[in-house]
Coordinates of C-alpha atoms in Angstrom, one line a residue:
Chain A
X74 CA -11.8 27.3 -8.0
X75 CA -10.8 27.2 -4.5
X76 CA -13.6 27.3 -3.6
X77 CA -15.1 25.6 -6.0
X78 CA -12.9 22.3 -4.7
X79 CA -14.0 22.4 -1.3
X80 CA -17.9 22.6 -2.5
X81 CA -17.2 19.7 -4.8
X82 CA -15.7 17.7 -1.8
X83 CA -19.0 18.9 0.2
X84 CA -21.0 17.3 -2.0
X85 CA -19.6 14.7 -2.7
X86 CA -19.2 13.4 1.1
X87 CA -23.0 14.4 1.5
X88 CA -23.8 11.9 -1.4
X89 CA -21.7 9.6 0.4
X90 CA -23.0 10.2 3.8
X91 CA -26.9 9.5 1.7
X92 CA -24.7 5.6 0.7
X93 CA -23.8 4.6 4.1
X94 CA -27.3 5.5 5.6
X95 CA -29.1 4.0 3.0
X96 CA -26.1 0.8 3.0
X97 CA -26.3 0.7 6.9
X98 CA -30.6 0.3 6.5
X99 CA -29.9 -2.3 3.8
X100 CA -27.7 -4.3 6.2
X101 CA -29.9 -4.3 9.3
X102 CA -32.9 -5.3 7.5
X103 CA -31.0 -7.9 5.5
X104 CA -29.1 -9.4 8.6
X105 CA -32.2 -8.9 10.9
X106 CA -34.0 -11.2 8.5
X107 CA -30.8 -13.6 8.2
X108 CA -31.0 -13.6 12.0
X109 CA -34.5 -14.5 12.1
X110 CA -34.7 -17.4 9.8
X111 CA -32.2 -19.3 11.3
X112 CA -32.6 -22.2 14.0
X113 CA -31.2 -19.4 16.8
X114 CA -33.9 -19.6 19.6
X115 CA -33.5 -16.3 21.0
X116 CA -34.7 -17.5 23.9
X117 CA -33.0 -20.6 24.3
X118 CA -29.6 -18.6 23.9
X119 CA -29.8 -16.9 26.6
X120 CA -31.5 -18.9 29.3
X121 CA -28.6 -21.5 28.1
X122 CA -28.3 -25.0 30.4
X123 CA -31.3 -23.6 32.7
X124 CA -33.7 -24.1 29.7
X125 CA -34.6 -27.7 31.2
X126 CA -35.9 -25.5 34.2
X127 CA -38.4 -23.3 32.0
X128 CA -41.6 -24.0 31.4
X129 CA -43.9 -23.4 28.6
X130 CA -45.9 -20.9 30.5
X131 CA -42.3 -19.3 31.5
X132 CA -41.4 -19.4 28.2
X133 CA -44.5 -17.8 26.4
X134 CA -43.7 -14.8 29.1
X135 CA -40.5 -14.1 28.2
X136 CA -41.3 -14.2 24.2
X137 CA -44.0 -11.7 25.1
X138 CA -41.8 -9.6 27.7
X139 CA -39.6 -9.7 24.4
X140 CA -42.1 -9.0 22.5
X141 CA -40.9 -11.9 20.0
X142 CA -44.8 -12.4 19.3
X143 CA -44.7 -9.8 17.5
X144 CA -45.0 -9.4 13.9
X145 CA -41.4 -9.2 12.1
X146 CA -41.6 -5.7 10.8
X147 CA -42.4 -4.6 13.8
X148 CA -39.8 -6.4 16.1
X149 CA -37.5 -5.1 13.3
X150 CA -38.7 -1.4 14.1
X151 CA -38.6 -1.2 17.3
X152 CA -35.2 -3.5 17.4
X153 CA -34.1 -0.3 14.3
X154 CA -35.1 2.7 16.7
X155 CA -32.9 1.3 19.7
X156 CA -30.3 1.1 17.5
X157 CA -31.1 5.0 16.5
X158 CA -31.0 6.2 19.9
X159 CA -27.7 4.4 20.7
X160 CA -28.7 1.5 22.3
X161 CA -27.0 -1.8 20.8
X162 CA -28.4 -4.3 23.1
X163 CA -27.2 -6.3 25.5
X164 CA -24.7 -9.3 24.8
X165 CA -25.8 -12.5 26.4
X166 CA -22.5 -14.3 26.3
X167 CA -20.5 -11.7 27.8
X168 CA -22.9 -10.1 30.3
X169 CA -22.1 -6.6 28.9
X170 CA -23.7 -3.5 26.7
X171 CA -22.7 -4.8 22.6
X172 CA -21.3 -1.2 22.5
X173 CA -19.2 -1.9 25.1
X174 CA -17.8 -5.1 23.9
X175 CA -17.1 -4.3 20.7
X176 CA -15.6 -1.3 22.2
X177 CA -12.9 -3.3 24.3
X178 CA -12.4 -5.8 21.3
X179 CA -11.5 -3.0 18.8
X180 CA -9.3 -1.5 20.8
X181 CA -7.3 -5.1 20.9
X182 CA -8.1 -5.9 17.2
X183 CA -6.7 -2.5 15.8
X184 CA -3.7 -3.1 17.2
X185 CA -3.5 -6.3 15.6
X186 CA -5.1 -4.6 12.2
X187 CA -2.9 -1.9 12.1
X188 CA 0.4 -3.8 12.8
X189 CA -0.6 -5.7 9.4
X190 CA -1.2 -3.2 7.8
X191 CA 1.7 -1.1 7.9
X192 CA 3.3 -3.9 7.4
X193 CA 1.9 -5.6 4.7
X194 CA 1.9 -2.2 3.1
X195 CA 5.4 -1.4 3.3
X196 CA 6.5 -4.4 2.5
X197 CA 4.3 -5.1 0.3
X198 CA 5.1 -2.0 -1.7
X199 CA 8.9 -2.3 -1.8
X200 CA 8.9 -6.4 -3.5
X201 CA 6.4 -5.0 -5.7
X202 CA 8.7 -2.0 -6.9
X203 CA 11.9 -4.4 -6.6
X204 CA 9.9 -7.1 -8.5
X205 CA 9.5 -4.4 -11.3
X206 CA 12.6 -2.5 -11.3
X207 CA 14.0 -6.5 -11.3
X208 CA 11.9 -7.3 -13.9
X209 CA 12.3 -11.0 -15.2
X210 CA 15.7 -11.8 -13.4
X211 CA 15.8 -14.1 -10.5
X212 CA 14.7 -11.5 -8.3
X213 CA 11.4 -10.9 -9.6
X214 CA 10.6 -14.4 -10.3
X215 CA 10.9 -15.5 -6.5
X216 CA 9.3 -12.6 -5.8
X217 CA 6.0 -13.3 -8.2
X218 CA 6.6 -16.8 -6.8
X219 CA 6.2 -16.1 -3.3
X220 CA 2.9 -14.1 -4.4
X221 CA 1.2 -16.0 -6.2
X222 CA 1.7 -19.1 -3.4
X223 CA 0.2 -16.8 -0.8
X224 CA -2.4 -15.7 -2.2
X225 CA -3.8 -18.8 -2.0
X226 CA -2.6 -19.9 0.9
X227 CA -6.0 -19.8 3.4
X228 CA -4.9 -17.3 6.2
X229 CA -5.9 -19.5 9.3
X230 CA -3.6 -22.4 7.8
X231 CA -0.7 -20.0 8.2
X232 CA -2.0 -18.7 11.6
X233 CA -1.4 -23.1 12.3
X234 CA 1.8 -23.0 10.6
X235 CA 3.3 -20.1 12.4
X236 CA 1.8 -21.7 15.9
X237 CA 3.7 -25.0 15.5
X238 CA 6.8 -23.4 14.7
X239 CA 7.3 -20.0 16.7
X240 CA 5.1 -21.1 19.3
X241 CA 5.6 -24.9 19.4
X242 CA 9.1 -25.7 18.7
X243 CA 11.1 -22.7 18.9
X244 CA 9.3 -21.9 21.9
X245 CA 9.2 -18.0 21.4
X246 CA 6.3 -16.7 21.7
X247 CA 3.2 -18.2 23.5
X248 CA 0.7 -19.9 21.9
X249 CA -2.3 -17.9 21.9
X250 CA -4.9 -15.3 23.7
X251 CA -4.1 -11.4 24.4
X252 CA -2.1 -11.8 28.1
X253 CA -0.4 -14.2 29.6
X254 CA -2.7 -17.0 32.1
X255 CA -2.9 -16.5 35.4
X256 CA -1.4 -13.0 35.5
X257 CA -3.5 -10.0 36.9
X258 CA -5.3 -8.1 34.4
X259 CA -2.8 -5.3 36.0
X260 CA 0.3 -6.9 36.3
X261 CA 0.2 -6.9 32.5
X262 CA 2.3 -5.1 30.5
X263 CA 3.9 -3.6 26.8
X264 CA 5.6 -6.2 26.6
X265 CA 3.5 -9.3 27.0
X266 CA 0.8 -7.7 24.8
X267 CA 3.4 -7.1 22.4
X268 CA 4.9 -11.0 22.3
X269 CA 0.9 -12.0 22.3
X270 CA 0.7 -10.0 18.9
X271 CA 3.7 -10.5 16.7
X272 CA 2.6 -14.2 15.8
X273 CA -1.2 -13.3 14.5
X274 CA -0.2 -9.7 13.4
X275 CA 2.6 -11.9 11.3
X276 CA 0.6 -14.3 9.6
X277 CA -2.0 -11.0 8.4
X278 CA 1.3 -9.8 7.3
X279 CA 2.5 -12.3 5.2
X280 CA -0.9 -13.1 3.3
X281 CA -1.5 -9.1 2.8
X282 CA 1.8 -8.6 1.1
X283 CA 0.9 -10.7 -2.1
X284 CA -2.2 -8.4 -3.2
X285 CA 0.2 -5.1 -2.9
X286 CA 3.2 -6.5 -4.0
X287 CA 1.3 -8.1 -7.6
X288 CA -0.6 -5.0 -7.8
X289 CA 2.4 -2.5 -7.5
X290 CA 4.5 -5.0 -9.6
X291 CA 2.2 -4.6 -12.6
X292 CA 1.7 -0.8 -12.5
X293 CA 5.3 0.7 -12.4
X294 CA 5.6 -2.0 -15.3
X295 CA 3.3 -0.1 -16.9
X296 CA 4.5 3.6 -15.8
X297 CA 8.1 2.4 -16.6
X298 CA 7.5 1.8 -20.2
X299 CA 5.0 4.6 -20.4
X300 CA 6.4 7.1 -22.7
X301 CA 6.7 10.0 -20.3
X302 CA 9.8 7.4 -18.8
X303 CA 10.8 6.9 -22.0
X304 CA 11.2 10.4 -22.8
X305 CA 12.6 10.8 -19.0
X306 CA 15.0 8.2 -20.0
X307 CA 16.0 10.4 -23.3
X308 CA 16.8 12.9 -21.1
X309 CA 19.4 11.2 -19.0
X310 CA 17.4 10.4 -16.2
X311 CA 17.9 6.5 -15.4
X312 CA 18.1 4.4 -11.7
X313 CA 17.2 5.7 -8.9
X314 CA 16.3 9.2 -9.6
X315 CA 14.1 8.0 -12.8
X316 CA 12.1 5.9 -10.0
X317 CA 12.0 8.0 -7.4
X318 CA 11.0 11.5 -10.1
X319 CA 8.7 9.4 -12.2
X320 CA 7.8 5.5 -10.8
X321 CA 7.5 6.5 -6.8
X322 CA 5.0 9.7 -7.8
X323 CA 2.9 8.1 -10.3
X324 CA 2.4 4.5 -8.3
X325 CA 2.5 6.0 -4.7
X326 CA -1.2 6.5 -5.0
X327 CA -2.6 3.8 -6.8
X328 CA -0.9 1.7 -4.2
X329 CA -2.2 4.3 -1.1
X330 CA -5.7 4.0 -2.1
X331 CA -5.4 0.4 -2.7
X332 CA -4.3 -0.5 0.5
X333 CA -7.3 1.6 2.7
X334 CA -9.6 0.2 0.1
X335 CA -8.4 -3.3 1.7
X336 CA -10.1 -3.1 4.9
X337 CA -12.5 -6.0 3.9
X338 CA -9.9 -8.2 3.8
X339 CA -8.5 -7.4 6.5
X340 CA -11.3 -7.8 8.6
X341 CA -11.9 -10.8 7.0
X342 CA -8.4 -12.2 7.7
X343 CA -8.7 -11.1 11.0
X344 CA -11.6 -12.9 11.7
X345 CA -9.4 -16.1 11.0
X346 CA -6.3 -15.0 12.3
X347 CA -7.3 -14.1 15.5
X348 CA -9.6 -17.1 15.9
X349 CA -5.9 -19.7 15.5
X350 CA -4.6 -17.6 18.3
X351 CA -7.7 -17.3 20.3
X352 CA -7.1 -13.2 19.9
X353 CA -9.8 -11.0 22.0
X354 CA -10.6 -9.6 18.8
X355 CA -13.6 -8.4 17.5
X356 CA -13.0 -11.2 15.2
X357 CA -13.0 -14.1 17.4
X358 CA -16.4 -12.4 18.9
X359 CA -17.6 -12.5 15.7
X360 CA -17.5 -16.1 15.3
X361 CA -18.4 -16.9 19.3
X362 CA -21.1 -14.9 18.4
X363 CA -22.7 -16.5 15.1
X364 CA -21.5 -20.2 17.0
X365 CA -23.3 -19.3 20.3
X366 CA -26.3 -17.3 18.7
X367 CA -25.3 -14.1 21.0
X368 CA -27.9 -12.5 18.3
X369 CA -27.4 -8.6 19.7
X370 CA -23.4 -8.8 19.3
X371 CA -23.5 -10.1 16.2
X372 CA -25.7 -7.8 14.3
X373 CA -23.5 -4.9 16.5
X374 CA -20.6 -6.5 14.9
X375 CA -22.1 -6.6 11.5
X376 CA -23.1 -3.0 11.7
X377 CA -19.7 -2.3 13.0
X378 CA -17.9 -4.7 10.7
X379 CA -20.3 -2.6 7.2
X380 CA -18.5 0.9 9.0
X381 CA -15.0 0.1 9.4
X382 CA -14.7 -1.5 5.6
X383 CA -17.2 1.6 4.3
X384 CA -14.8 4.0 5.8
X385 CA -11.7 2.4 4.4
X386 CA -12.8 2.7 0.8
X387 CA -14.5 6.2 1.5
X388 CA -10.9 7.4 2.8
X389 CA -9.1 5.5 -0.8
X390 CA -11.7 8.1 -2.4
X391 CA -10.9 11.2 -0.7
X392 CA -7.1 10.6 -0.9
X393 CA -7.6 10.3 -4.7
X394 CA -9.8 13.2 -4.6
X395 CA -7.5 15.8 -2.7
X396 CA -4.1 14.2 -4.1
X397 CA -4.1 13.6 -7.3
X398 CA -4.1 16.8 -9.6
X399 CA -6.6 15.1 -12.5
X400 CA -9.1 15.2 -10.4
X401 CA -8.2 18.1 -8.3
X402 CA -8.3 20.5 -10.5
X403 CA -10.8 19.2 -12.8
X404 CA -11.0 22.3 -15.3
X405 CA -8.5 21.9 -17.9
X406 CA -7.2 25.0 -19.9
X407 CA -9.0 23.8 -23.1
X408 CA -12.2 23.8 -21.3
X409 CA -11.7 27.3 -20.4
Chain B
X287 CA 31.1 20.5 -39.7
X288 CA 28.6 16.7 -39.4
X289 CA 28.1 16.3 -35.2
X290 CA 26.3 12.6 -36.1
X291 CA 26.6 9.8 -38.1
X292 CA 24.8 6.9 -38.8
X293 CA 26.6 4.0 -40.3
X294 CA 25.2 1.2 -41.5
X295 CA 22.8 0.8 -38.4
X296 CA 20.2 -1.7 -38.4
X297 CA 18.0 -2.7 -35.6
X298 CA 16.5 -5.5 -34.9
X299 CA 13.6 -7.4 -32.5
X300 CA 13.4 -10.7 -31.2
X301 CA 10.3 -12.7 -31.3
X302 CA 9.0 -15.7 -29.8
X303 CA 6.4 -17.0 -32.6
X304 CA 4.5 -19.7 -32.1
X305 CA 5.7 -21.6 -29.0
X306 CA 9.2 -21.5 -28.0
X307 CA 10.7 -20.7 -31.3
X308 CA 12.9 -17.4 -31.9
X309 CA 12.3 -15.2 -35.2
X310 CA 14.2 -11.5 -35.5
X311 CA 12.6 -8.9 -37.2
X312 CA 15.0 -6.5 -38.6
X313 CA 12.8 -2.8 -38.1
X314 CA 16.3 -0.8 -39.5
X315 CA 18.6 -1.9 -42.1
X316 CA 21.6 -1.0 -42.6
X317 CA 21.1 2.8 -42.7
X318 CA 23.8 5.5 -43.1
X319 CA 22.8 9.0 -43.1
X320 CA 24.0 12.0 -41.2
X321 CA 23.7 15.6 -39.3
X322 CA 25.1 18.5 -40.0
X323 CA 25.7 21.6 -37.8
X324 CA 23.4 24.3 -38.4
X325 CA 21.0 21.8 -40.5
X326 CA 18.0 20.4 -40.6
X327 CA 17.3 17.3 -41.8
X328 CA 13.9 15.8 -42.2
X329 CA 13.5 12.2 -42.7
X330 CA 10.1 11.3 -44.5
X331 CA 8.1 7.4 -44.5
X332 CA 4.9 6.4 -43.9
X333 CA 3.6 5.2 -40.4
X334 CA 4.7 3.3 -38.8
X335 CA 7.2 2.2 -41.2
X336 CA 10.2 2.8 -37.8
X337 CA 11.3 6.2 -38.2
X338 CA 11.1 6.5 -34.1
X339 CA 12.9 3.4 -33.7
X340 CA 16.0 5.1 -35.4
X341 CA 15.7 8.2 -32.9
X342 CA 15.2 5.7 -29.8
X343 CA 18.1 3.1 -31.5
X344 CA 20.7 7.1 -31.7
X345 CA 19.8 8.0 -27.8
X346 CA 20.4 3.8 -26.6
X347 CA 16.7 4.1 -25.1
X348 CA 15.5 0.7 -27.3
X349 CA 13.5 -1.9 -25.4
X350 CA 15.5 -4.2 -24.3
X351 CA 14.5 -6.9 -26.7
X352 CA 16.3 -4.9 -29.6
X353 CA 19.4 -5.4 -31.1
X354 CA 21.7 -3.5 -32.9
X355 CA 24.4 -3.3 -35.2
X356 CA 26.7 -1.0 -37.1
X357 CA 28.0 2.5 -35.4
X358 CA 26.5 5.6 -34.7
X359 CA 29.3 8.3 -34.4
X360 CA 29.0 11.6 -32.2
X361 CA 31.8 14.2 -32.9
X362 CA 33.9 11.1 -34.7
X363 CA 33.6 9.3 -31.3
X364 CA 31.9 6.3 -32.0
X365 CA 28.5 6.1 -29.8
X366 CA 29.1 3.1 -26.9
X367 CA 25.9 2.0 -24.5
X368 CA 28.3 4.1 -22.3
X369 CA 28.5 7.4 -24.1
X370 CA 25.0 7.2 -25.1
X371 CA 24.1 7.6 -21.6
X372 CA 26.1 11.1 -21.1
X373 CA 25.8 12.4 -23.5
X374 CA 21.8 12.2 -23.7
X375 CA 19.6 14.7 -22.7
X376 CA 23.4 17.0 -22.2
X377 CA 23.9 16.6 -26.0
X378 CA 21.6 15.0 -27.8
X379 CA 17.9 16.5 -26.8
X380 CA 14.6 14.7 -27.7
X381 CA 11.5 16.5 -28.3
X382 CA 9.1 13.7 -28.6
X383 CA 5.3 14.3 -30.7
X384 CA 2.4 14.9 -28.0
X385 CA 1.7 15.8 -24.1
X386 CA 2.2 11.8 -23.2
X387 CA 5.9 11.9 -22.8
X388 CA 5.1 14.3 -19.8
X389 CA 4.7 13.1 -16.1
X390 CA 0.6 13.6 -15.9
X391 CA 1.3 13.9 -12.6
X392 CA 4.8 16.5 -12.3
X393 CA 3.6 20.4 -12.5
X394 CA 5.5 21.2 -16.1
X395 CA 7.2 23.7 -14.8
X396 CA 9.6 21.1 -12.8
X397 CA 9.5 19.3 -15.6
X398 CA 11.7 21.9 -18.1
X399 CA 13.8 22.0 -14.7
X400 CA 15.3 18.9 -14.6
X401 CA 16.2 19.0 -18.4
X402 CA 19.0 21.9 -17.5
X403 CA 22.2 20.3 -17.6
X404 CA 23.8 23.9 -16.7
X405 CA 23.4 26.8 -14.7
X406 CA 20.8 27.5 -12.6
X407 CA 17.5 25.6 -13.7
X408 CA 14.9 28.1 -12.4
X409 CA 16.1 30.8 -14.1
X410 CA 17.0 29.0 -17.7
X411 CA 13.4 27.6 -17.1
X412 CA 12.0 31.6 -16.5
X413 CA 13.5 32.3 -19.2
X414 CA 12.2 29.8 -21.8
X415 CA 8.9 30.1 -21.0
X416 CA 9.1 33.9 -21.7
X417 CA 10.4 33.3 -25.3
X418 CA 7.7 31.1 -26.0
X419 CA 5.3 32.8 -24.8
X420 CA 4.5 30.8 -21.8
X421 CA 2.5 32.7 -19.3
X422 CA 4.2 32.7 -15.7
X423 CA 1.4 30.3 -14.7
X424 CA 1.8 27.9 -16.6
X425 CA 5.2 26.9 -14.2
X426 CA 2.6 25.4 -12.3
X427 CA 0.2 23.5 -14.4
X428 CA -0.2 19.7 -15.1
X429 CA 0.0 18.1 -17.9
X430 CA -3.8 17.5 -18.6
X431 CA -4.5 21.0 -18.3
X432 CA -2.5 21.9 -21.4
X433 CA -3.5 22.9 -24.8
X434 CA -2.4 21.3 -27.9
X435 CA -0.3 24.3 -28.5
X436 CA 1.3 24.8 -25.1
X437 CA 2.6 21.3 -24.6
X438 CA 4.3 21.6 -27.7
X439 CA 5.9 24.5 -27.0
X440 CA 6.9 22.9 -23.2
X441 CA 8.4 20.1 -24.8
X442 CA 10.4 22.3 -27.2
X443 CA 11.4 24.4 -24.4
X444 CA 13.3 20.5 -22.6
X445 CA 15.6 20.4 -25.6
X446 CA 15.8 24.0 -25.6
X447 CA 17.5 24.1 -22.4
X448 CA 19.4 21.2 -22.4
X449 CA 21.6 23.2 -24.4
X450 CA 21.9 20.1 -26.7
X451 CA 24.1 20.3 -29.8
X452 CA 21.9 17.4 -31.2
X453 CA 18.1 18.0 -31.7
X454 CA 16.0 14.6 -33.2
X455 CA 12.2 16.1 -33.1
X456 CA 9.8 12.6 -33.0
X457 CA 7.1 13.1 -35.4
X458 CA 6.7 17.3 -33.4
X459 CA 3.2 18.0 -35.9
X460 CA 0.6 15.8 -35.9
X461 CA -3.2 16.3 -35.8
X462 CA -2.4 20.4 -34.4
X463 CA -3.6 23.0 -36.6
X464 CA -1.8 24.8 -39.0
X465 CA -1.0 27.7 -37.2
X466 CA 0.7 25.7 -34.5
X467 CA 2.3 23.3 -36.8
X468 CA 4.3 27.0 -38.3
X469 CA 5.5 27.5 -35.1
X470 CA 6.6 24.2 -33.9
X471 CA 9.1 24.2 -36.9
X472 CA 9.6 27.7 -36.9
X473 CA 11.6 26.5 -33.5
X474 CA 13.3 24.2 -35.3
X475 CA 14.3 26.3 -37.9
X476 CA 15.7 28.4 -34.8
X477 CA 17.6 25.8 -32.9
X478 CA 19.5 25.1 -36.7
X479 CA 20.4 28.3 -36.9
X480 CA 22.4 28.9 -33.4
X481 CA 24.3 25.9 -34.9
X482 CA 22.3 23.0 -33.5
X483 CA 22.3 19.6 -36.3
X484 CA 18.3 18.5 -36.1
X485 CA 16.6 15.5 -37.1
X486 CA 12.9 16.3 -37.7
X487 CA 11.2 12.8 -38.5
X488 CA 7.7 13.3 -39.9
X489 CA 5.3 11.3 -42.3
X490 CA 3.9 15.0 -43.1
X491 CA 6.5 15.5 -46.2
X492 CA 4.8 18.6 -47.1
X493 CA 5.7 20.8 -43.7
X494 CA 8.8 19.0 -43.1
X495 CA 10.1 20.9 -46.9
X496 CA 9.2 24.2 -45.5
X497 CA 12.0 24.2 -43.2
X498 CA 14.4 21.5 -43.9
X499 CA 17.6 21.6 -45.9
X500 CA 17.5 18.1 -47.1
X501 CA 15.1 15.4 -47.1
X502 CA 15.6 11.6 -46.3
X503 CA 13.4 9.6 -47.6
X504 CA 12.8 6.3 -45.4
X505 CA 10.8 3.6 -46.8
X506 CA 10.9 -0.6 -45.5
X507 CA 13.4 -0.1 -42.9
X508 CA 16.4 1.9 -44.8
X509 CA 16.9 5.5 -46.3
X510 CA 16.4 5.1 -50.5
X511 CA 17.8 8.4 -51.0
X512 CA 18.8 12.0 -49.2
X513 CA 18.2 15.1 -51.5
X514 CA 18.6 18.6 -51.0
X515 CA 14.8 20.2 -50.0
X516 CA 14.9 21.7 -53.3
X517 CA 15.0 18.9 -55.7
X518 CA 11.1 18.6 -54.1
X519 CA 9.8 20.6 -57.1
X520 CA 7.6 20.0 -60.1
X521 CA 7.2 16.6 -61.2
X522 CA 10.0 15.8 -58.4
X523 CA 12.0 15.0 -61.8
X524 CA 15.3 16.0 -59.5
X525 CA 14.6 12.7 -57.3
X526 CA 16.1 9.9 -58.4
X527 CA 14.5 7.1 -56.3
X528 CA 10.8 6.2 -57.9
X529 CA 9.6 5.8 -54.2
X530 CA 10.8 9.3 -53.4
X531 CA 9.0 10.4 -56.5
X532 CA 6.1 9.0 -56.1
X533 CA 5.9 10.6 -52.4
X534 CA 6.0 13.7 -53.4
X535 CA 3.9 13.3 -56.5
X536 CA 1.5 11.7 -54.2
X537 CA 0.2 15.4 -52.6
X538 CA -3.1 16.8 -53.6
X539 CA -1.1 19.4 -55.3
X540 CA 1.5 17.5 -56.9
X541 CA -0.7 16.3 -60.1
X542 CA -1.6 13.6 -58.1
X543 CA -4.3 11.7 -60.1
X544 CA -6.2 8.6 -59.4
X545 CA -6.5 6.4 -61.5
X546 CA -9.8 4.3 -61.7
X547 CA -10.1 0.2 -63.5
X548 CA -13.1 -0.7 -64.1

């Protein structure tokens, strides 16, 4: 049975890998086409204000040098094969290799996103459990009201609100950016970084809580009215023991997988929150790249975020397969 | 000796019908009966007539919108909510109807062990598994891996290890083949022979009669009559209530005739 399980997991991962590859091909093709059709002029974006000094002949030579006059499929092909060999190109606004920009930005973002992810997961889960255990009391009502309000709150608005209250009025936290302005890079200490991280992370967590809390509440209410909880109560279990033995066991898995599957919302939220706080993460880089026509960076980010979200979903899937006995031991007694 | 007495029990539910209009629906009304140690009382009646609610009312696990009136006595003492909480699983045990009453993510051995109230849980569980011919590996299985018969034996095991004196079996036989039904019923007979009082709730009058000492006929939220099992014979002439007679005669082997009116 052990061997069977490993083999099944192997087959599962193999198909997932194929899915991921085809997804990436489709996404690169689509985004490449979209960028080609967009009004972004790569030469203008590259040269910038000096465009006035570029004569039409020079322009043509640049086009030829870059291969912009070739058919679109051939352009896609040369870009695609470069990517396959690991070369994502050079970012026009940072004048650095795209992979380097993404790597550096990702480290900033991962600090922000993982803080928000863990916080919203823990707080949201606890809130959901509390609401369900105290269903129809004032606690439940407050939590529900809070979640519905937050679920309809735009991230950037929440960010602005926190900025006004905590940075401008109370002056507790810096207004923006990842490190203090006017300080040498080597003089920046970890406390400075944490201080700059708190507000954007808080923004993301506050928004992220609603989803997981409402989902957990619903799921736990369902579990608490199930036959097996009725039977557990009939056997004298109650209160916290009952929740610990049967409630938590049955809601933990869906909650964890939901949290992993929420990577896409996390990334989307980070784009907005980072923009509000001028936090130098992936999200801000995405907005910059889009606004200033940095095509290689934009495409690199699109691919990266696709992988990021895919990995989140993949982890959720794998957890279900490995942890849930109903999928792990597919062979039931009846089938033997 | 009577262990559990139900005296004039009524159960009703508050419901909101249209808008905010409240409507109280009585599901069980003026029900009286008693459970005697060493005896099996079968409560028979149509499916969905509120028999399970009777079991839940005795255990005190009705939904929160239910209201009860009347008295239930255990060992002569009136059952309050608090006392019910103490006795649940210790003196009064429920044997539910299907595998869905087991936690799907908990190994069945562990679930049986949580029902043990006195002594060593592990030993008690091993003993009861041996007694019901459950192999050692079953202990580590999850409910979805059990066959119908095994699930039944696990459910009975939970009541067995609890050491309760009152066993309430709620529809313990639906959808099982006759061999398993026979086995389940034998288990309940054993409980009674050990001195437990057993309440066997069932819609299957025929199989209930195989082991029951008395039969309570449940209809319209109350018990119409409680008759000794041997009165269910022949044409049912020894039964008092016409519904009981009709129920008995409705069995295919008992003079059941289908009347066509053209």
